[in-house]
PDB file of C-alpha atoms in Angstrom:
ATOM      1  CA  MET A   1     -52.211 -60.789  -5.066  1.00 49.00           C
ATOM      2  CA  SER A   2     -50.539 -58.317  -2.657  1.00 48.00           C
ATOM      3  CA  ILE A   3     -50.240 -54.709  -3.861  1.00 46.00           C
ATOM      4  CA  ALA A   4     -46.988 -54.138  -1.931  1.00 47.00           C
ATOM      5  CA  PRO A   5     -44.696 -54.857  -4.922  1.00 48.00           C
ATOM      6  CA  ARG A   6     -46.601 -52.335  -7.004  1.00 48.00           C
ATOM      7  CA  TRP A   7     -46.159 -49.583  -4.389  1.00 43.00           C
ATOM      8  CA  ALA A   8     -42.471 -50.413  -4.123  1.00 45.00           C
ATOM      9  CA  ALA A   9     -42.089 -49.967  -7.883  1.00 46.00           C
ATOM     10  CA  VAL A  10     -43.942 -46.624  -7.811  1.00 41.00           C
ATOM     11  CA  ALA A  11     -41.716 -45.347  -4.966  1.00 45.00           C
ATOM     12  CA  ALA A  12     -38.548 -46.341  -6.821  1.00 45.00           C
ATOM     13  CA  THR A  13     -39.721 -44.529  -9.977  1.00 44.00           C
ATOM     14  CA  ALA A  14     -40.498 -41.349  -7.958  1.00 43.00           C
ATOM     15  CA  ALA A  15     -37.016 -41.372  -6.432  1.00 43.00           C
ATOM     16  CA  VAL A  16     -35.388 -41.595  -9.877  1.00 39.00           C
ATOM     17  CA  LEU A  17     -37.501 -38.693 -11.153  1.00 39.00           C
ATOM     18  CA  ALA A  18     -36.551 -36.547  -8.123  1.00 40.00           C
ATOM     19  CA  VAL A  19     -32.837 -37.098  -8.702  1.00 38.00           C
ATOM     20  CA  THR A  20     -33.146 -36.370 -12.444  1.00 39.00           C
ATOM     21  CA  THR A  21     -35.078 -33.147 -11.847  1.00 39.00           C
ATOM     22  CA  ALA A  22     -32.559 -31.874  -9.279  1.00 38.00           C
ATOM     23  CA  GLY A  23     -29.709 -32.446 -11.725  1.00 37.00           C
ATOM     24  CA  CYS A  24     -31.338 -30.219 -14.385  1.00 35.00           C
ATOM     25  CA  SER A  25     -31.274 -26.874 -12.514  1.00 33.00           C
ATOM     26  CA  SER A  26     -29.557 -24.238 -14.643  1.00 34.00           C
ATOM     27  CA  ASP A  27     -26.505 -22.189 -13.637  1.00 35.00           C
ATOM     28  CA  SER A  28     -27.857 -18.766 -12.787  1.00 34.00           C
ATOM     29  CA  GLY A  29     -24.605 -17.187 -13.936  1.00 35.00           C
ATOM     30  CA  ASP A  30     -24.768 -18.473 -17.517  1.00 35.00           C
ATOM     31  CA  GLY A  31     -27.325 -15.933 -18.649  1.00 33.00           C
ATOM     32  CA  LYS A  32     -25.058 -13.040 -17.667  1.00 32.00           C
ATOM     33  CA  SER A  33     -21.995 -14.016 -19.646  1.00 30.00           C
ATOM     34  CA  ASP A  34     -23.123 -11.962 -22.640  1.00 30.00           C
ATOM     35  CA  ALA A  35     -23.043  -8.661 -20.751  1.00 30.00           C
ATOM     36  CA  LYS A  36     -20.331  -7.484 -23.143  1.00 30.00           C
ATOM     37  CA  ALA A  37     -22.838  -7.516 -25.994  1.00 31.00           C
ATOM     38  CA  ASP A  38     -24.841  -4.447 -27.007  1.00 32.00           C
ATOM     39  CA  LYS A  39     -24.686  -2.224 -23.931  1.00 31.00           C
ATOM     40  CA  GLY A  40     -27.317   0.185 -25.302  1.00 32.00           C
ATOM     41  CA  ALA A  41     -26.942   3.801 -26.302  1.00 33.00           C
ATOM     42  CA  SER A  42     -29.443   5.508 -24.004  1.00 32.00           C
ATOM     43  CA  ALA A  43     -28.386   8.476 -21.926  1.00 34.00           C
ATOM     44  CA  THR A  44     -28.392   6.358 -18.808  1.00 33.00           C
ATOM     45  CA  GLY A  45     -26.468   3.512 -20.393  1.00 36.00           C
ATOM     46  CA  THR A  46     -25.880   0.160 -18.752  1.00 35.00           C
ATOM     47  CA  ALA A  47     -23.521  -1.272 -16.188  1.00 35.00           C
ATOM     48  CA  SER A  48     -19.930  -1.862 -17.172  1.00 36.00           C
ATOM     49  CA  PRO A  49     -19.435  -5.293 -18.771  1.00 37.00           C
ATOM     50  CA  THR A  50     -16.936  -6.450 -16.220  1.00 36.00           C
ATOM     51  CA  GLY A  51     -18.272  -9.682 -14.846  1.00 35.00           C
ATOM     52  CA  PRO A  52     -21.340 -11.636 -13.802  1.00 31.00           C
ATOM     53  CA  ASP A  53     -22.228  -9.127 -11.116  1.00 34.00           C
ATOM     54  CA  ALA A  54     -22.051  -6.120 -13.433  1.00 36.00           C
ATOM     55  CA  ALA A  55     -25.789  -5.568 -13.047  1.00 33.00           C
ATOM     56  CA  LYS A  56     -25.142  -4.459  -9.470  1.00 38.00           C
ATOM     57  CA  GLY A  57     -23.736  -1.225 -10.824  1.00 41.00           C
ATOM     58  CA  PRO A  58     -20.252   0.244 -11.090  1.00 43.00           C
ATOM     59  CA  SER A  59     -19.823   0.560  -7.334  1.00 39.00           C
ATOM     60  CA  SER A  60     -19.873  -3.225  -6.953  1.00 38.00           C
ATOM     61  CA  SER A  61     -16.532  -4.784  -6.077  1.00 36.00           C
ATOM     62  CA  ALA A  62     -17.595  -8.151  -7.437  1.00 33.00           C
ATOM     63  CA  GLY A  63     -16.663  -7.465 -11.047  1.00 35.00           C
ATOM     64  CA  SER A  64     -13.857  -9.133 -12.938  1.00 38.00           C
ATOM     65  CA  GLY A  65     -10.498  -8.482 -11.320  1.00 36.00           C
ATOM     66  CA  ALA A  66     -11.977  -6.802  -8.269  1.00 39.00           C
ATOM     67  CA  ASP A  67      -9.603  -5.845  -5.489  1.00 39.00           C
ATOM     68  CA  SER A  68      -8.924  -8.979  -3.520  1.00 39.00           C
ATOM     69  CA  GLY A  69      -6.920  -7.242  -0.829  1.00 45.00           C
ATOM     70  CA  ASP A  70      -3.547  -7.814  -2.485  1.00 60.00           C
ATOM     71  CA  GLY A  71      -3.336  -4.315  -3.924  1.00 70.00           C
ATOM     72  CA  SER A  72      -4.636  -5.285  -7.357  1.00 87.00           C
ATOM     73  CA  VAL A  73      -7.284  -3.237  -9.144  1.00 93.00           C
ATOM     74  CA  PRO A  74     -10.166  -4.335 -11.386  1.00 96.00           C
ATOM     75  CA  VAL A  75      -9.581  -5.067 -15.059  1.00 98.00           C
ATOM     76  CA  GLY A  76     -11.917  -3.269 -17.434  1.00 98.00           C
ATOM     77  CA  PRO A  77     -13.229  -4.278 -20.860  1.00 98.00           C
ATOM     78  CA  GLY A  78     -10.566  -2.263 -22.663  1.00 98.00           C
ATOM     79  CA  PRO A  79     -10.786   0.024 -25.710  1.00 98.00           C
ATOM     80  CA  GLN A  80     -13.945  -0.286 -27.800  1.00 97.00           C
ATOM     81  CA  SER A  81     -14.582   0.443 -31.463  1.00 96.00           C
ATOM     82  CA  SER A  82     -17.751   2.252 -30.391  1.00 97.00           C
ATOM     83  CA  TYR A  83     -18.423   3.573 -26.902  1.00 98.00           C
ATOM     84  CA  THR A  84     -21.781   3.828 -25.141  1.00 98.00           C
ATOM     85  CA  VAL A  85     -22.794   5.818 -22.088  1.00 98.00           C
ATOM     86  CA  GLN A  86     -22.070   3.819 -18.964  1.00 98.00           C
ATOM     87  CA  LYS A  87     -24.304   3.618 -15.895  1.00 98.00           C
ATOM     88  CA  GLN A  88     -22.999   5.554 -12.912  1.00 98.00           C
ATOM     89  CA  PRO A  89     -23.522   4.941  -9.174  1.00 98.00           C
ATOM     90  CA  ALA A  90     -26.859   6.095  -7.816  1.00 98.00           C
ATOM     91  CA  PRO A  91     -27.085   9.797  -6.931  1.00 98.00           C
ATOM     92  CA  GLY A  92     -25.605  10.676  -3.557  1.00 98.00           C
ATOM     93  CA  THR A  93     -24.019   7.270  -2.961  1.00 98.00           C
ATOM     94  CA  CYS A  94     -20.379   8.329  -3.394  1.00 98.00           C
ATOM     95  CA  THR A  95     -18.356  10.488  -1.002  1.00 98.00           C
ATOM     96  CA  TYR A  96     -15.194  12.443  -1.726  1.00 98.00           C
ATOM     97  CA  ARG A  97     -12.175  12.022   0.528  1.00 98.00           C
ATOM     98  CA  TYR A  98      -9.571  14.718   1.070  1.00 97.00           C
ATOM     99  CA  THR A  99      -5.933  14.628   2.047  1.00 97.00           C
ATOM    100  CA  THR A 100      -4.540  16.804   4.813  1.00 96.00           C
ATOM    101  CA  ALA A 101      -3.578  19.248   2.040  1.00 95.00           C
ATOM    102  CA  LYS A 102      -7.257  19.279   0.916  1.00 95.00           C
ATOM    103  CA  GLU A 103      -6.529  17.481  -2.356  1.00 95.00           C
ATOM    104  CA  PRO A 104      -9.553  15.460  -3.559  1.00 96.00           C
ATOM    105  CA  LEU A 105      -9.613  11.680  -3.693  1.00 98.00           C
ATOM    106  CA  PRO A 106     -12.471   9.489  -4.982  1.00 98.00           C
ATOM    107  CA  ASP A 107     -14.648   7.078  -3.041  1.00 98.00           C
ATOM    108  CA  PRO A 108     -12.909   3.670  -3.330  1.00 97.00           C
ATOM    109  CA  LYS A 109     -16.268   1.885  -3.323  1.00 98.00           C
ATOM    110  CA  CYS A 110     -17.483   3.825  -6.350  1.00 98.00           C
ATOM    111  CA  THR A 111     -14.160   4.484  -8.073  1.00 98.00           C
ATOM    112  CA  PRO A 112     -11.541   1.824  -7.296  1.00 98.00           C
ATOM    113  CA  GLY A 113      -9.941   2.265 -10.721  1.00 98.00           C
ATOM    114  CA  ALA A 114      -9.843  -0.185 -13.629  1.00 98.00           C
ATOM    115  CA  THR A 115      -7.048  -1.138 -15.990  1.00 98.00           C
ATOM    116  CA  ASN A 116      -6.910  -1.546 -19.753  1.00 98.00           C
ATOM    117  CA  PRO A 117      -6.226  -5.252 -20.482  1.00 98.00           C
ATOM    118  CA  LYS A 118      -4.376  -4.279 -23.672  1.00 98.00           C
ATOM    119  CA  VAL A 119      -1.658  -2.545 -21.643  1.00 98.00           C
ATOM    120  CA  THR A 120       0.746  -4.996 -20.041  1.00 98.00           C
ATOM    121  CA  PRO A 121       4.471  -4.953 -19.251  1.00 97.00           C
ATOM    122  CA  ASP A 122       4.984  -6.757 -22.578  1.00 98.00           C
ATOM    123  CA  THR A 123       3.014  -4.274 -24.710  1.00 98.00           C
ATOM    124  CA  LEU A 124       4.331  -0.968 -23.389  1.00 98.00           C
ATOM    125  CA  LYS A 125       6.161  -0.052 -26.606  1.00 97.00           C
ATOM    126  CA  THR A 126       3.054  -0.460 -28.724  1.00 98.00           C
ATOM    127  CA  THR A 127       0.614   1.094 -26.245  1.00 98.00           C
ATOM    128  CA  ILE A 128       1.256   3.807 -23.663  1.00 98.00           C
ATOM    129  CA  CYS A 129       4.892   4.372 -24.662  1.00 98.00           C
ATOM    130  CA  ARG A 130       3.874   5.021 -28.278  1.00 97.00           C
ATOM    131  CA  GLY A 131       2.995   8.608 -29.116  1.00 95.00           C
ATOM    132  CA  GLY A 132      -0.669   9.199 -29.791  1.00 96.00           C
ATOM    133  CA  TYR A 133      -1.885   5.945 -28.248  1.00 97.00           C
ATOM    134  CA  THR A 134      -4.270   7.526 -25.760  1.00 97.00           C
ATOM    135  CA  LYS A 135      -5.853   9.785 -28.366  1.00 96.00           C
ATOM    136  CA  GLY A 136      -6.893   6.723 -30.356  1.00 96.00           C
ATOM    137  CA  ILE A 137      -8.712   5.040 -27.458  1.00 98.00           C
ATOM    138  CA  ARG A 138     -10.341   8.021 -25.729  1.00 97.00           C
ATOM    139  CA  PRO A 139     -14.168   7.967 -25.651  1.00 98.00           C
ATOM    140  CA  PRO A 140     -15.825  10.884 -27.494  1.00 97.00           C
ATOM    141  CA  VAL A 141     -17.179  13.863 -25.536  1.00 96.00           C
ATOM    142  CA  ASN A 142     -20.782  13.118 -26.513  1.00 97.00           C
ATOM    143  CA  ILE A 143     -20.373   9.991 -24.348  1.00 98.00           C
ATOM    144  CA  THR A 144     -18.269  11.353 -21.506  1.00 98.00           C
ATOM    145  CA  ASN A 145     -20.233  14.586 -21.090  1.00 97.00           C
ATOM    146  CA  ARG A 146     -23.383  12.621 -20.240  1.00 98.00           C
ATOM    147  CA  GLU A 147     -21.438  10.315 -17.940  1.00 98.00           C
ATOM    148  CA  LYS A 148     -19.871  13.339 -16.246  1.00 98.00           C
ATOM    149  CA  THR A 149     -23.248  14.861 -15.457  1.00 98.00           C
ATOM    150  CA  ALA A 150     -24.514  11.585 -13.999  1.00 98.00           C
ATOM    151  CA  ASN A 151     -21.317  11.019 -12.011  1.00 98.00           C
ATOM    152  CA  ALA A 152     -21.513  14.503 -10.524  1.00 98.00           C
ATOM    153  CA  ALA A 153     -24.888  13.460  -9.122  1.00 98.00           C
ATOM    154  CA  SER A 154     -23.314  10.246  -7.811  1.00 98.00           C
ATOM    155  CA  TYR A 155     -20.823  12.298  -5.804  1.00 98.00           C
ATOM    156  CA  GLY A 156     -23.233  15.095  -4.961  1.00 98.00           C
ATOM    157  CA  TYR A 157     -20.975  17.578  -6.767  1.00 97.00           C
ATOM    158  CA  LYS A 158     -22.930  20.808  -7.191  1.00 95.00           C
ATOM    159  CA  LYS A 159     -20.331  23.319  -8.300  1.00 94.00           C
ATOM    160  CA  SER A 160     -19.506  24.237 -11.884  1.00 93.00           C
ATOM    161  CA  LEU A 161     -18.734  21.220 -14.053  1.00 95.00           C
ATOM    162  CA  HIS A 162     -16.567  23.516 -16.148  1.00 94.00           C
ATOM    163  CA  ASP A 163     -14.067  23.624 -13.287  1.00 94.00           C
ATOM    164  CA  ALA A 164     -14.211  19.884 -12.574  1.00 96.00           C
ATOM    165  CA  GLU A 165     -12.366  17.241 -14.551  1.00 96.00           C
ATOM    166  CA  TYR A 166     -14.075  13.995 -15.560  1.00 97.00           C
ATOM    167  CA  ASP A 167     -10.973  12.117 -14.680  1.00 98.00           C
ATOM    168  CA  HIS A 168      -9.623   8.638 -15.312  1.00 98.00           C
ATOM    169  CA  LEU A 169      -8.405   7.601 -11.854  1.00 98.00           C
ATOM    170  CA  ILE A 170      -5.791   5.413 -13.548  1.00 98.00           C
ATOM    171  CA  SER A 171      -5.079   7.656 -16.509  1.00 98.00           C
ATOM    172  CA  LEU A 172      -5.041   6.406 -20.076  1.00 98.00           C
ATOM    173  CA  GLN A 173      -1.301   7.045 -20.231  1.00 97.00           C
ATOM    174  CA  LEU A 174      -0.856   4.682 -17.264  1.00 98.00           C
ATOM    175  CA  GLY A 175      -2.938   1.913 -18.818  1.00 98.00           C
ATOM    176  CA  GLY A 176      -6.284   2.850 -17.293  1.00 98.00           C
ATOM    177  CA  ASP A 177      -9.492   1.603 -18.885  1.00 98.00           C
ATOM    178  CA  PRO A 178     -11.031   4.204 -21.224  1.00 98.00           C
ATOM    179  CA  ASN A 179     -14.693   3.976 -20.212  1.00 98.00           C
ATOM    180  CA  ASP A 180     -15.168   1.613 -17.282  1.00 98.00           C
ATOM    181  CA  PRO A 181     -17.253   3.609 -14.761  1.00 98.00           C
ATOM    182  CA  ARG A 182     -15.067   2.265 -11.962  1.00 98.00           C
ATOM    183  CA  ASN A 183     -12.186   4.247 -13.433  1.00 98.00           C
ATOM    184  CA  LEU A 184     -13.915   7.603 -13.909  1.00 98.00           C
ATOM    185  CA  TRP A 185     -14.956  10.289 -11.432  1.00 98.00           C
ATOM    186  CA  VAL A 186     -15.762  13.976 -11.389  1.00 98.00           C
ATOM    187  CA  GLU A 187     -12.595  15.366  -9.794  1.00 97.00           C
ATOM    188  CA  PRO A 188     -13.082  18.685  -7.990  1.00 95.00           C
ATOM    189  CA  PRO A 189     -10.428  21.351  -8.508  1.00 93.00           C
ATOM    190  CA  SER A 190      -7.478  21.452  -6.136  1.00 92.00           C
ATOM    191  CA  PRO A 191      -6.951  24.134  -3.478  1.00 91.00           C
ATOM    192  CA  GLY A 192      -6.071  27.554  -4.864  1.00 88.00           C
ATOM    193  CA  HIS A 193      -8.037  27.009  -8.049  1.00 84.00           C
ATOM    194  CA  LYS A 194      -9.631  30.110  -9.549  1.00 84.00           C
ATOM    195  CA  ASP A 195     -13.345  29.762 -10.204  1.00 85.00           C
ATOM    196  CA  GLY A 196     -14.173  29.693 -13.901  1.00 84.00           C
ATOM    197  CA  ALA A 197     -10.613  28.876 -14.988  1.00 77.00           C
ATOM    198  CA  GLY A 198     -11.437  25.302 -16.002  1.00 78.00           C
ATOM    199  CA  PRO A 199      -9.688  22.111 -14.828  1.00 80.00           C
ATOM    200  CA  ASN A 200      -6.095  22.531 -13.735  1.00 77.00           C
ATOM    201  CA  ASN A 201      -5.331  19.609 -11.475  1.00 84.00           C
ATOM    202  CA  PRO A 202      -1.843  18.653 -10.215  1.00 93.00           C
ATOM    203  CA  LYS A 203      -2.789  14.979 -10.588  1.00 96.00           C
ATOM    204  CA  ASP A 204      -2.078  15.353 -14.313  1.00 94.00           C
ATOM    205  CA  VAL A 205       1.553  16.156 -13.564  1.00 95.00           C
ATOM    206  CA  VAL A 206       1.858  13.049 -11.386  1.00 97.00           C
ATOM    207  CA  GLU A 207       0.418  10.909 -14.180  1.00 97.00           C
ATOM    208  CA  THR A 208       2.922  12.176 -16.726  1.00 96.00           C
ATOM    209  CA  LYS A 209       5.871  11.630 -14.396  1.00 97.00           C
ATOM    210  CA  LEU A 210       4.742   8.076 -13.676  1.00 98.00           C
ATOM    211  CA  LYS A 211       4.279   7.333 -17.359  1.00 98.00           C
ATOM    212  CA  ASN A 212       7.755   8.645 -18.191  1.00 97.00           C
ATOM    213  CA  ALA A 213       9.233   6.526 -15.397  1.00 98.00           C
ATOM    214  CA  ILE A 214       7.442   3.409 -16.671  1.00 98.00           C
ATOM    215  CA  CYS A 215       8.549   3.932 -20.255  1.00 98.00           C
ATOM    216  CA  SER A 216      12.145   4.537 -19.195  1.00 97.00           C
ATOM    217  CA  GLY A 217      12.185   1.357 -17.120  1.00 97.00           C
ATOM    218  CA  LYS A 218      12.397   3.187 -13.805  1.00 97.00           C
ATOM    219  CA  ALA A 219       8.980   2.190 -12.510  1.00 97.00           C
ATOM    220  CA  ASP A 220       6.820  -0.940 -12.638  1.00 98.00           C
ATOM    221  CA  LEU A 221       3.531  -0.613 -14.531  1.00 98.00           C
ATOM    222  CA  ARG A 222       1.374  -2.571 -12.075  1.00 98.00           C
ATOM    223  CA  LYS A 223       2.827  -0.882  -8.997  1.00 98.00           C
ATOM    224  CA  ALA A 224       2.257   2.535 -10.547  1.00 98.00           C
ATOM    225  CA  GLN A 225      -1.357   1.667 -11.354  1.00 98.00           C
ATOM    226  CA  GLN A 226      -1.978   0.420  -7.841  1.00 98.00           C
ATOM    227  CA  ALA A 227      -0.310   3.474  -6.303  1.00 98.00           C
ATOM    228  CA  ILE A 228      -2.318   6.058  -8.212  1.00 98.00           C
ATOM    229  CA  ALA A 229      -5.564   4.161  -7.663  1.00 98.00           C
ATOM    230  CA  ARG A 230      -4.880   4.205  -3.917  1.00 97.00           C
ATOM    231  CA  ASP A 231      -3.834   7.859  -3.559  1.00 98.00           C
ATOM    232  CA  TRP A 232      -2.553   9.999  -6.423  1.00 97.00           C
ATOM    233  CA  THR A 233      -0.865  12.408  -4.014  1.00 96.00           C
ATOM    234  CA  THR A 234       1.497   9.720  -2.723  1.00 97.00           C
ATOM    235  CA  ALA A 235       1.858   7.686  -5.932  1.00 98.00           C
ATOM    236  CA  LEU A 236       5.276   9.049  -6.933  1.00 98.00           C
ATOM    237  CA  ALA A 237       6.816   8.279  -3.560  1.00 97.00           C
ATOM    238  CA  ALA A 238       5.157   4.846  -3.512  1.00 97.00           C
ATOM    239  CA  VAL A 239       7.012   3.747  -6.649  1.00 97.00           C
ATOM    240  CA  GLY A 240      10.246   5.600  -5.915  1.00 95.00           C
ATOM    241  CA  VAL A 241       9.918   8.425  -8.444  1.00 94.00           C
ATOM    242  CA  LYS A 242      11.392  11.725  -7.299  1.00 87.00           C
ATOM    243  CA  ASP A 243       9.052  14.689  -7.248  1.00 77.00           C
ATOM    244  CA  ASP A 244      11.726  17.365  -7.273  1.00 59.00           C
ATOM    245  CA  ALA A 245      10.617  19.411 -10.275  1.00 50.00           C
ATOM    246  CA  LYS A 246       7.440  20.564 -11.901  1.00 51.00           C
ATOM    247  CA  GLY A 247       6.312  18.116 -14.575  1.00 47.00           C
ATOM    248  CA  ARG A 248       4.966  19.094 -17.907  1.00 40.00           C
ATOM    249  CA  ARG A 249       1.538  18.237 -19.223  1.00 41.00           C
ATOM    250  CA  GLU A 250       1.681  16.201 -22.426  1.00 42.00           C
ATOM    251  CA  GLY A 251      -1.328  17.583 -24.259  1.00 39.00           C
ATOM    252  CA  ALA A 252      -2.487  14.500 -26.175  1.00 38.00           C
ATOM    253  CA  ASP A 253      -1.676  12.097 -23.402  1.00 44.00           C
ATOM    254  CA  ALA A 254      -2.953  14.039 -20.414  1.00 48.00           C
ATOM    255  CA  ASP A 255      -6.444  13.374 -19.143  1.00 45.00           C
ATOM    256  CA  GLY A 256      -8.832  16.202 -19.760  1.00 38.00           C
ATOM    257  CA  GLU A 257     -12.597  16.448 -19.699  1.00 34.00           C
TER     258      GLU A 257
END
């Protein structure tokens, strides 16, 4: 009896097995979907839980809501019941920019900004336009102080941390995320600052004016967030808010250290 039929049957079986095996490869992204779970409480922390590429570090633009070129900014995880120290960009990998007036701006690769998903045009009255909202979502200093030290190394900032503000690029009163590392940077003092006087940055005044304009219906939330993430020194003009008087700093709602 010829053995050809037997070999034909063996070949057919091998082909079926090959197809079945190829169809069983797992999705490499599935194992990362639980990044929002326990982020750890070590001093170095972990990457922000903002998407499947969060492990690349906070300077990655591949996280959830990353800037796609349309002016949008990333969306952060939002307020947490318990905050943990977040991983910062590697030391020396971030570079400050400065305006012609020598005002500091962050590195857009390291600090593109990130928004609080709880703050939307429909929730303004119960979030940023409600007194005391930002105080209730602000991370504690035992978290932010450690992040500040690590972020100073990211930017190569070597002057006194007492005079630098660990700043939310999109402030809490503008719907910025409370503890996404993409929204926080060690902001050097502005020109004319007196050494040892502590943070006193004009960006805080801009933030308050934008917030007041949003809550009075004179400015769009998303446009204001995009404008201040791009350049806080031009944010008022970008959304059509007049800068003809000195603003006032709203203690509980202004971003401090």
